[in-house]
Amino acid sequence: MRNILTTWSLASRTLQTSCRCLHTTAPVARALVQRKQPVMATTTTLKGAPFDRALLEQLMKRRLFYTPSFEIYQGQKGIETKGLFDYGPPGCALQANIVDLFRKHFILEEDMLEVDCTMLTPHEVLKTSGHVDKFADSMCKDPKTGEIFRADHLVEEVLESRLKGDKEARGQKAAGDATKEEDAKKRKKKVKEQQAIKLDDAVVQEYEETLAKIDNYNCEQLGELITKHNIKNPATGGDLNPPVPFNLMFETAIGPSGAAKGYLRPETAQGQFLNFAKMLEFNQQSMPFASASIGKSFRNEISPRSGLLRVREFLMAEIEHFVDPEGGKKHPRFEDVKHIKLSLLNRETQLSGKTDIETKSIGEAVESGLVDNETLGYFLARIYLFLTKLGVDQSKLRFRQHMANEMAHYAADCWDAELLTSYGWIECVGCADRSAYDLSVHAKKTGAPLVVRETLKTPLKIEEWAVDIDKKKFGPHFKKDGKAIETAINELAQDVRERLALDLRNDAKCTIPVPGVGADGSATVPAELLTIERRTRVENTREYVPNVIEPSFGIGRILYALIEHVFWTREGDEARGVLSFPPPLAPTKALIVPLSTHPDFAPLVRQLSAQLRRLGISNRVDDSSASIGKRYARNDELGTPLGVTVDFQSVKDNTFTLRDRDSLRQVRGSQEDVCEAIRRMCDGTEKWADVEARLPLFVGQELEEEAK
């Protein structure tokens, strides 16, 4: 659910990572990859040619996959539009198809309970979860210009620029520098042109080590780095104020009075946790079970960049799989996936400064302890299958394990599914074992019983130290402190109760530690108010707080990475791109092309389009005056996998040619044959090779003279 793999330099890295950090940059591993293995040297198109991001970006804008929001207002005073994007028709369709596959692959296949929770969240909910206090990035300000910088990005860019100058002074130039220079030109707060200055080897090593750990520095440490390395405003050279935490949530007021503070949610998960008891009841108290939610989340990024990879409003799909912590967190369907091999980057490899991948079956990874448990391993395998169904390049997919300094203290294990793009390795899906943290903190705050009660087949006899409080006397005796002291007594551990029972018997009183009560944070309770004795009770039910395995998907990141992975150009036509989306994912499935404007073609075009619509297949007609080759080529840029040509032979015998986008091969068949072939390819039951095996190849286009 990486994410995401983000990605996903915080005032508290622990909480940010635990909060499904799908819109932060890929952490330490990304820094290592970019410095140890230059990314652009290994980033290629689908066909293996060097990747040209500028060409793809032109295609995205020209074909309106997505566009900057409020673009005509950009540059006007007081308008902030960075990190906000609108999807055009093909982008909307592609996103909808990704979400549709997510529902089929996870929600339907795993029998999950889908919920759609509000995007407005009261302050107290996010205060309890920890977001209010710790969901922050570090920012620093130029007091003269008012410019704001995200501190870790600033340190990263300045040190990388100095290292680049060192390489140039040494006569070195890494592959991909040209593209990085082009990216730098697009940034408003770009680093000034770096002079070719040779650095001492020790300084180079220090810079590289700092960059490799950039995501592990807190706000104070980033300030020390800025001072130590004399980092200024890159554009003006001016001094910067020390970094301060900046909470990433959008604050708002709920209700007309403005007294009820709230936030736009930074994730979809909290709504699922708060509805746990209701979903458990809906599921007839059956465990384990999973919930899922698909919806918008919001993060007020300090410096949005990298297009769709770091935005302020984004679509997430999150799963919360609730599991009994006893028994090793087994999964009943683990046998179905244990043979699946994944590319794994473990934490030990990262800590050694390397990025070597090991390929293991998920069964081996769980058995060896590399992946903590079966349920976590099961979802890693299912994430892999989902991403490959989408059409991502398997050679550009890896699972990176979080290091100890990235994980929350309560997390057992966490892995990110990362996809290699021209921006580097990007976290797109995060999959974490979050223990019982979320349900526990919300239950403690509200008193709601967010627990599972399970009837035991064999009742248990439990001996314990039980507490009895004489409430009639207890309240008047302690007055305003009574409630706090009573709560402290009820929360005493068994070994403490045993010791206090001895004190009551010997001294007729005992001392209870109660923070905030008395001069020393304790209260003395006389024996007449309190009894502690050994008793045996029979348990017929077991009560426990379930643990949560959470896959978290950044849909926008997946969408962008997928576009890069399926992009290529034909030899001899490098100015025009092709997007080889799998037919089930393509925004438009079929293009209908009449050979000319001859009036006899119109009825056949209408029949074909209507039949495909009845089959639920998106299609469009291009009857423009452009050549048939140009009409197909411009729809190849939209990723349309199939094309149907209506020609004069169609008028005679109601047969049509069916064209494959990638191979340019064609077959011929009746309207029923062609529509059925399109349907099968679009629902994933057939490939083009299967269609070729059934329908005769068509190697030439008959061009007949129009009847006068």
C-alpha atoms as one frame of an Amber mdcrd trajectory, in Angstrom:
protein
   0.000   0.000   0.000   5.271   2.082  -0.563   4.421   3.658  -0.402   5.731
   4.491  -2.570   7.851   3.657  -2.002   7.899   7.044  -0.676  10.792   9.202
  -1.040   8.010   8.700   0.646  15.036  14.967   6.770  12.203  15.408   9.010
  11.902  16.927  12.478  10.914  13.394  13.325  11.813  10.891  10.582  10.252
   8.182  12.670   6.717   9.503  12.508   6.928  10.764   8.937   7.956   7.314
   7.752   5.238   5.685   9.810   2.652   7.983   8.265   2.981   6.438   4.809
   5.503   8.871   3.444   4.552   8.545  -0.224   5.369  12.151  -1.028   8.873
  12.439   0.334  11.932  11.629  -1.753  13.247   8.065  -1.706  15.467   7.987
   1.359  19.049   6.884   1.857  19.019   4.312  -0.924  18.069   6.943  -3.505
  20.995   9.115  -2.453  23.337   6.160  -2.652  22.104   5.086  -6.072  22.432
   8.555  -7.511  25.982   8.903  -6.229  27.295   5.363  -6.603  25.425   4.509
  -9.820  24.442   7.587 -11.905  20.759   7.158 -12.580  20.575   8.559 -16.081
  23.200   6.096 -17.272  20.772   3.242 -16.613  17.440   4.917 -17.405  16.168
   3.839 -20.795  12.973   3.719 -22.789  10.911   0.558 -23.144  13.053  -0.419
 -26.164  16.382   0.267 -24.444  17.244   3.646 -25.975  18.476   6.525 -23.789
  15.521   8.153 -22.049  14.661  11.745 -23.031  12.489  13.249 -20.309  11.976
  16.505 -22.205  10.417  14.598 -25.102   8.054  12.766 -22.753   7.071  15.983
 -20.961   6.230  17.581 -24.313   4.041  14.592 -25.140   2.269  14.777 -21.770
   1.433  18.449 -22.298   0.519  18.111 -25.964  -1.801  15.168 -25.324  -3.151
  16.671 -22.073  -2.353  13.754 -19.776  -1.823  16.330 -17.046  -1.194  20.051
 -16.779  -0.236  22.529 -14.013  -3.303  23.788 -12.178  -4.322  27.443 -12.529
  -1.645  27.833 -15.192  -2.948  31.118 -16.604  -2.625  32.638 -13.110   0.988
  31.563 -12.651   3.301  34.467 -11.945   0.620  36.715 -10.507   1.376  38.154
  -7.089   0.010  36.208  -4.133  -0.839  33.093  -6.190   0.812  29.780  -5.204
   0.220  27.025  -7.742   3.303  24.798  -7.412   2.680  21.163  -6.580  -0.870
  21.239  -7.971  -1.830  19.442 -11.186  -4.959  18.760 -13.221  -5.437  15.547
 -15.175  -6.726  15.800 -18.732  -8.951  13.200 -20.463  -6.250  10.525 -21.048
  -4.770  11.120 -17.581  -8.177  10.749 -15.937  -8.856   7.546 -17.848  -5.427
   6.111 -17.025  -5.825   6.934 -13.325  -9.320   5.405 -13.291  -7.993   2.233
 -14.912  -5.208   1.940 -12.329  -7.748   2.340  -9.529 -10.046  -0.197 -11.214
  -7.221  -2.744 -11.361  -6.398  -2.003  -7.709 -10.001  -2.784  -6.740 -10.017
  -6.034  -8.696  -6.542  -7.156  -7.618  -6.845  -6.312  -3.925 -10.329  -5.373
  -2.739 -12.269  -8.032  -4.682  -9.599 -10.736  -4.695  -8.871 -10.372  -0.970
 -12.508  -9.724   0.022 -11.599  -6.407   1.640 -14.023  -3.961   3.220 -13.849
  -0.697   1.287 -14.640   2.522   3.126 -14.674   6.132   1.947 -13.871   8.437
   4.853 -14.030  12.210   5.091 -11.036  14.313   4.057 -11.691  16.776   6.912
 -10.173  15.556  10.169 -10.604  17.129  13.633  -7.503  18.373  15.412  -7.762
  15.886  18.298  -7.694  12.861  15.979  -4.406  13.900  14.389  -3.071  15.080
  17.751  -3.619  11.553  19.084  -2.047   9.895  16.036   1.043  12.123  16.388
   0.672  14.099  13.165   0.117  17.468  14.846   3.370  17.278  16.798   5.691
  15.460  14.448   4.438  15.373  10.854   6.949  17.976   9.714   9.820  18.840
   7.415  12.626  21.281   8.217  12.647  24.635   6.450  14.915  27.671   6.546
  14.260  31.243   5.418  16.322  33.975   3.840  15.438  36.983   6.070  16.251
  39.488   3.307  14.401  37.976   0.338  11.789  35.956   2.227  12.609  32.839
   0.192  11.831  29.517   1.856  13.962  26.392   1.401  13.438  22.840   2.509
  16.594  22.324   4.540  17.515  18.777   3.500  16.961  19.561  -0.195  19.086
  22.700   0.099  21.983  20.837   1.730  21.658  18.068  -0.845  21.683  20.364
  -3.866  24.593  22.510  -2.653  26.798  19.535  -1.748  25.962  17.752  -5.008
  26.869  20.911  -6.906  30.221  21.116  -5.120  30.916  17.456  -5.865  30.093
  18.080  -9.511  32.585  20.966  -9.553  35.177  18.637  -8.016  34.575  16.038
 -10.741  34.975  18.647 -13.459  38.210  19.854 -11.888  39.436  16.257 -11.955
  38.431  15.900 -15.625  35.468  13.638 -14.913  31.888  13.893 -16.159  29.214
  11.432 -15.069  26.542  10.173 -17.433  23.304  12.028 -16.912  24.920  15.346
 -15.919  23.338  17.034 -18.940  19.872  16.037 -17.843  20.562  17.118 -14.269
  21.750  20.491 -15.581  18.511  20.838 -17.543  16.511  20.023 -14.384  18.488
  22.606 -12.422  17.654  25.310 -14.959  13.965  24.721 -14.332  14.234  25.335
 -10.581  13.588  28.847  -9.388  15.944  28.422  -6.445  18.657  26.683  -8.431
  22.237  26.387  -7.251  24.487  28.981  -8.859  26.815  27.833 -11.621  29.411
  25.787  -9.766  33.029  26.497 -10.519  35.333  23.583 -11.209  37.127  23.510
  -7.863  39.006  20.428  -6.717  38.151  19.376  -3.163  40.334  17.479  -0.718
  39.646  13.747  -0.795  38.567  13.889   2.852  36.021  16.624   2.033  34.661
  14.594  -0.890  34.240  11.598   1.382  32.539  13.729   4.044  30.113  15.207
   1.484  29.262  11.752   0.101  28.638  10.355   3.585  26.446  13.350   4.446
  24.418  12.911   1.265  23.988   9.186   1.870  22.450   9.953   5.281  20.587
  13.130   4.325  17.183  11.692   5.272  18.374  10.748   8.741  19.165  14.279
   9.977  16.752  16.118  12.249  16.108  19.854  12.215  18.944  20.756  14.602
  21.456  18.553  12.754  20.527  20.110   9.403  21.202  23.526  10.933  24.637
  22.336  12.045  25.358  21.087   8.506  24.324  24.429   6.977  26.648  26.265
   9.365  29.526  23.791   9.051  29.509  23.765   5.239  28.773  27.506   4.924
  25.597  26.969   2.898  23.873  30.169   1.758  20.918  31.140  -0.400  21.982
  29.594  -3.734  20.523  32.442  -5.785  21.804  35.452  -3.775  24.527  34.167
  -1.464  22.654  35.567   1.516  22.684  34.084   5.004  19.798  31.874   6.100
  17.960  31.598   9.383  18.389  28.306  11.276  15.977  25.546  10.135  12.670
  25.208  11.954  10.046  22.445  11.778   7.177  23.046   9.372   4.059  20.912
   9.778   2.994  19.528   6.422  -0.751  19.466   7.091  -3.212  21.999   5.684
  -5.008  23.572   8.640  -8.614  24.705   8.455 -11.566  25.520  10.710 -14.656
  23.313  10.898 -17.874  25.249  11.439 -18.687  28.952  11.232 -17.285  29.936
  14.630 -13.737  28.965  13.690 -13.206  27.470  17.149 -13.065  23.842  15.986
  -9.665  23.357  14.412  -9.213  20.706  11.752  -6.942  19.596   8.924  -7.159
  18.195   5.437  -6.069  14.612   6.007  -2.440  13.745   5.209  -3.417  10.082
   4.626  -6.525   7.920   4.410  -5.552   5.473   7.157  -6.906   7.210  10.268
 -10.500   6.923   9.076 -10.044   3.171   8.726  -8.647   2.817  12.242 -11.494
   4.813  13.762 -14.052   2.602  12.000 -12.343  -0.628  13.070 -14.987  -1.731
  15.603 -17.822  -1.155  13.125 -16.032  -3.046  10.375 -15.268  -5.924  12.741
 -18.976  -6.158  13.555 -19.866  -5.958   9.842 -17.421  -8.809   9.265 -19.276
 -10.878  11.917 -16.338 -10.630  14.342 -14.237 -12.730  11.962 -10.461 -12.238
  11.963  -8.245 -11.590  10.119  -9.760  -9.074   7.734  -8.657  -6.055   5.726
 -10.138  -2.670   4.977  -9.218  -0.440   2.050  -9.712   3.201   1.171  -9.062
   5.139  -2.033  -9.113   8.916  -1.877  -7.356  12.260  -1.886  -4.807  13.282
   0.728  -2.985  16.565   1.217   0.520  17.610   2.272   1.706  21.194   2.258
   5.102  20.503   0.707   7.739  23.172   1.298   9.289  22.866  -2.162   7.179
  20.790  -4.587   9.192  19.527  -7.532   9.644  16.589  -9.898   6.214  16.912
 -11.469   3.719  14.360 -10.204   6.248  12.844  -7.805   6.008  15.576  -5.148
   2.660  17.310  -5.031   0.373  18.897  -2.452  -2.786  16.996  -3.344  -2.640
  13.367  -4.394  -4.620  10.163  -4.693  -3.800   7.323  -2.304  -4.987   3.758
  -1.990  -4.345   2.270   1.443  -4.998  -1.143   2.926  -5.147  -1.958   6.638
  -4.919  -5.723   7.183  -5.842  -6.519  10.785  -4.214  -9.710  12.085  -3.900
 -11.609  15.362  -0.365 -10.980  16.697  -0.207 -14.489  18.195   0.979 -17.336
  16.017   3.584 -15.472  13.966   1.182 -13.449  11.798   0.591 -16.301   9.378
  -1.395 -15.790   6.173  -3.713 -18.531   4.857  -2.787 -17.823   1.208   0.960
 -17.466   1.648   1.508 -20.813  -0.083   0.046 -19.300  -3.265   2.788 -16.664
  -3.536   5.831 -18.033  -1.715   7.516 -19.025  -5.000   7.442 -15.447  -6.370
  10.924 -13.945  -6.644  11.530 -10.339  -5.683  14.506  -7.989  -6.068  15.359
  -7.074  -2.478  17.640  -4.369  -1.085  18.060  -5.158   2.592  19.043  -2.744
   5.358  22.453  -4.337   6.020  23.492  -3.732   2.405  22.398  -0.101   2.623
  24.253   0.462   5.893  27.426  -0.794   4.213  27.059   1.970   1.606  26.026
  -0.354  -1.218  22.884  -0.912  -3.291  23.410  -4.511  -4.395  20.160  -6.340
  -5.076  19.542  -9.942  -4.089  16.824 -11.936  -5.807  14.949 -14.288  -3.496
  11.601 -15.979  -3.411   9.343 -14.407  -0.817   9.165 -17.814   0.857  12.943
 -17.821   1.336  12.898 -14.210   2.549  10.308 -14.980   5.235  11.922 -18.249
   6.280  15.325 -16.577   6.719  13.806 -13.705   8.737  14.701 -11.063   6.161
  10.974 -10.299   5.872   9.438 -10.358   9.333   6.323 -12.492   8.815   4.109
 -14.272   6.301   1.405 -11.601   6.093   3.937  -8.883   5.327   5.598 -11.174
   2.788   2.238 -12.053   1.228   1.458  -8.407   0.550   4.943  -7.730  -0.863
   4.310 -10.484  -3.404   0.825  -9.194  -4.178   2.214  -5.665  -4.658   4.746
  -7.093  -7.107   1.994  -8.844  -9.075  -0.106  -5.672  -9.126   2.717  -3.489
 -10.445   3.658  -6.010 -13.131   0.008  -6.225 -14.224   0.089  -2.479 -14.679
   2.996  -2.895 -17.071   5.957  -1.537 -15.107   9.381  -2.722 -16.226  10.367
  -5.536 -13.839  14.051  -4.638 -14.254  13.193  -1.195 -12.819  11.348  -2.508
  -9.761  12.886  -3.315  -6.396  11.826  -3.622  -2.749  13.949  -1.608  -0.329
  13.889  -2.390   3.374  13.693   0.534   5.782  16.679   0.947   8.057  16.199
   1.149  11.808  16.460   4.954  11.845  13.618   5.226   9.307  11.088   3.004
  11.049   8.757   3.962  13.837   9.680   2.473  17.209   6.582   0.282  17.163
   7.075  -1.067  13.614   8.338  -4.622  13.169   9.427  -4.269   9.525   8.833
  -2.017   6.519   9.591  -2.302   2.793   9.115   0.159  -0.065   8.356  -0.855
  -3.637  10.567   1.516  -5.618  10.452   2.180  -9.362  13.437   3.492 -11.314
  12.672   6.676 -13.239  14.693   9.514 -14.710  14.422  11.123 -11.245  16.034
   8.084  -9.604  14.496   5.326  -7.508  11.067   6.535  -6.401   9.038   5.017
  -3.578   5.595   4.252  -4.997   4.267   1.735  -2.464   5.100   1.380   1.221
   4.322  -1.846   3.069   4.747  -1.760   6.850   3.988  -3.902   9.862   2.665
  -1.161  12.145   2.088  -3.379  15.172  -0.934  -2.275  17.277   0.039   1.391
  17.583  -2.825   3.209  15.861  -5.700   1.319  17.440  -4.019   1.505  20.853
  -3.510   5.280  20.914  -7.049   6.033  19.717  -8.537   3.580  22.229  -6.512
   5.118  25.069  -7.606   8.635  24.102 -11.320   7.895  23.685 -11.936   4.831
  25.832 -13.497   3.068  22.836 -12.911  -0.717  22.872 -10.904  -1.084  19.642
 -10.237  -4.752  20.396 -11.147  -8.224  19.223 -12.984 -10.522  21.629 -12.532
 -14.174  20.757 -14.418 -17.046  22.421 -11.955 -19.633  23.681 -12.514 -23.283
  22.880 -10.967 -24.213  26.219 -11.492 -21.762  29.107  -8.330 -20.504  30.785
  -7.736 -20.326  34.543  -5.700 -17.262  35.364  -4.139 -16.455  38.737  -3.557
 -12.778  39.269  -3.294  -9.988  41.827  -6.729  -8.329  41.812  -7.507  -4.804
  43.045 -10.617  -3.739  44.988 -11.200  -0.046  45.707 -13.743   1.193  48.239
 -15.143   3.894  45.985 -17.530   5.327  48.608 -14.602   6.321  50.791 -11.940
   6.697  48.088 -13.385   9.779  46.375 -14.038  11.847  49.538 -10.581  10.925
  50.855  -8.572  12.046  47.822 -11.065  14.581  46.411  -9.862  16.131  43.106
  -6.949  13.664  42.789  -9.161  10.605  43.216  -9.708   9.849  39.533  -6.018
  10.086  38.641  -5.006   7.854  41.590  -7.692   5.281  40.755  -6.509   5.140
  37.121  -2.903   4.688  38.247  -3.906   1.810  40.563  -5.831   0.002  37.819
  -2.864   0.270  35.441  -0.367  -1.260  37.897   1.552  -4.255  36.579   1.206
  -7.631  38.331   4.671  -7.554  39.918   3.985  -4.061  41.355   0.610  -5.189
  42.731   2.303  -8.104  44.482   4.766  -5.753  46.196   2.041  -3.302  47.210
  -0.073  -6.129  48.643   2.822  -6.905  50.993   3.050  -3.207  51.986  -0.672
  -3.111  52.780  -0.393  -6.210  54.954   2.729  -5.064  56.835   2.265  -1.270
  57.002  -1.509  -0.883  56.508  -0.762   1.486  53.634   1.061   1.666  50.307
   2.510   4.389  48.076   1.300   4.652  44.463   3.300   6.604  41.858   0.919
   9.135  40.260   2.512  11.834  38.053   1.254  15.308  38.904  -0.162  14.337
  42.310   1.474  15.463  45.553   4.840  17.100  45.971   6.720  14.030  44.766
   4.282  12.582  42.216   2.895   9.890  44.503  -0.092   9.156  46.746  -0.276
   7.148  49.997  -3.353   4.899  50.122  -4.464   3.427  53.485  -5.441  -0.252
  53.709  -9.090   0.534  54.509  -9.500   2.033  51.010  -7.656  -0.592  48.985
  -7.418  -4.384  48.875  -4.931  -6.300  46.724  -5.105 -10.084  46.875  -4.307
 -13.185  44.840  -7.312 -14.614  42.982  -8.115 -17.156  40.302 -10.477 -16.229
  37.508 -11.752 -18.153  34.483 -11.328 -16.599  31.027 -13.915 -17.687  28.461
 -12.913 -15.042  25.954  -9.592 -13.666  24.784  -9.316  -9.936  24.188  -6.535
  -8.446  22.093  -5.649  -5.418  19.981  -4.901  -6.624  16.455  -1.706  -5.734
  14.647  -1.847  -4.001  11.283  -0.021  -4.742   8.040  -0.376  -1.675   5.853
   0.310  -1.455   2.099   0.035   2.191   0.992  -0.029   3.178  -2.700   0.757
   6.570  -4.219  -1.404   6.408  -7.345   0.069   9.528  -8.971   3.611   8.249
  -8.526   2.722   4.863  -9.933   1.007   6.552 -12.882   4.038   8.689 -13.705
   6.568   5.872 -13.316   4.399   3.635 -15.513   4.334   6.296 -18.246   8.146
   6.459 -18.199   8.413   2.667 -18.301   6.144   2.232 -21.357   7.488   5.205
 -23.335   9.577   4.693 -26.496  10.087   6.085 -30.006  10.086   4.366 -33.376
  13.281   4.346 -35.395  13.180   7.169 -37.891  10.394   8.985 -36.007  12.172
   9.933 -32.774  10.241  13.199 -32.440   6.995  11.297 -31.859   6.608   9.007
 -28.883   4.725   5.774 -28.287   3.133   4.736 -24.989   2.792   0.963 -24.827
   0.161   0.681 -22.113  -1.226  -2.829 -21.675  -4.723  -2.874 -23.223  -6.531
  -3.139 -19.846  -4.754   0.053 -18.669  -4.866   2.128 -21.844  -6.994   5.303
 -21.606  -8.648   4.517 -24.951  -8.695   0.881 -26.058  -9.447   1.174 -29.767
  -9.226   3.761 -32.526 -11.656   3.501 -35.426 -10.215   4.938 -38.642 -12.237
   5.230 -41.855  -9.908   5.124 -44.841 -11.445   8.276 -46.272 -14.504  10.493
 -46.006 -16.486   8.272 -48.376 -20.147   8.323 -47.198 -20.410   4.510 -47.317
 -17.968   4.265 -44.390 -20.054   6.288 -41.906 -22.677   3.590 -41.098 -19.965
   0.987 -40.504 -18.040   3.354 -38.213 -21.194   3.994 -36.168 -21.933   0.250
 -35.887 -18.402  -0.576 -34.751 -18.277   2.218 -32.193 -21.712   1.325 -30.789
 -20.854  -2.371 -30.435 -17.587  -1.598 -28.649 -19.401   0.775 -26.283 -21.943
  -1.969 -25.498 -18.996  -4.194 -24.589 -17.733  -1.478 -22.225 -14.702  -0.713
 -24.404 -13.637   2.918 -24.715 -13.057   3.924 -28.320 -12.796   7.017 -30.442
 -13.205   7.782 -34.116 -10.626   9.740 -36.097 -12.162  10.714 -39.432  -9.953
  13.746 -39.964  -8.349  14.527 -43.315  -4.863  13.532 -42.130  -3.260  10.453
 -43.640  -4.120   7.152 -41.992  -0.499   6.819 -40.864  -0.571  10.179 -39.071
  -3.897   9.360 -37.438  -2.510   6.127 -36.044   0.754   7.778 -34.978  -0.890
  10.503 -32.929  -3.022   7.914 -31.166   0.083   5.826 -30.474   1.137   8.828
 -28.375  -2.068   8.414 -26.377  -1.230   4.761 -25.806  -4.206   3.403 -27.784
  -3.265  -0.279 -28.272  -5.605  -1.275 -31.113  -6.877   0.286 -34.298  -9.694
  -0.717 -36.633  -9.596   0.413 -40.244 -12.791   0.755 -42.247 -12.080   0.446
 -45.990 -13.865  -0.387 -49.226 -13.566  -4.110 -48.574 -15.496  -3.480 -45.346
 -18.386  -2.099 -47.382 -18.439  -5.269 -49.474 -18.180  -8.014 -46.841 -18.310
  -6.322 -43.400 -14.701  -7.270 -42.580 -12.174  -4.922 -41.006  -8.453  -4.768
 -40.299  -7.283  -4.791 -36.677  -3.896  -3.132 -36.035  -1.528  -3.749 -33.119
   0.125  -0.556 -31.863   3.486  -2.062 -30.913   4.224  -4.457 -33.791   2.228
  -2.576 -36.478   0.932  -5.961 -37.655  -2.656  -6.341 -38.794  -5.237  -9.088
 -39.020  -8.565  -9.199 -40.822 -11.920 -10.390 -39.601 -15.633  -9.810 -39.386
 -17.094  -7.159 -37.100 -17.877  -9.818 -34.495 -14.382 -11.317 -34.749 -12.670
  -7.945 -34.439 -14.818  -6.764 -31.515 -14.348 -10.070 -29.688 -10.570  -9.884
 -30.172 -10.555  -6.343 -28.772 -12.684  -7.440 -25.801 -10.408 -10.350 -24.955
  -7.261  -8.253 -25.146  -8.810  -5.520 -23.017  -9.926  -7.899 -20.265  -6.474
  -9.514 -20.276  -7.518 -12.995 -21.407  -5.608 -12.799 -24.711  -2.412 -11.306
 -26.111  -1.853 -10.098 -29.671  -0.143 -13.396 -30.502  -3.377 -15.212 -29.612
  -5.334 -12.945 -31.954  -2.863 -13.580 -34.779  -3.266 -17.311 -34.250  -7.045
 -17.057 -34.780  -7.435 -14.394 -37.447  -5.683 -14.200 -40.844  -2.854 -11.706
 -41.256  -3.491  -8.681 -43.425  -0.409  -7.430 -45.257  -1.757  -4.787 -47.624
  -4.416  -2.120 -47.706  -6.750  -2.301 -50.689  -7.318   1.138 -52.062 -10.298
   1.089 -54.358 -11.468   3.930 -56.469 -14.582   5.540 -55.146 -17.730   4.672
 -57.058 -18.971   7.555 -59.062
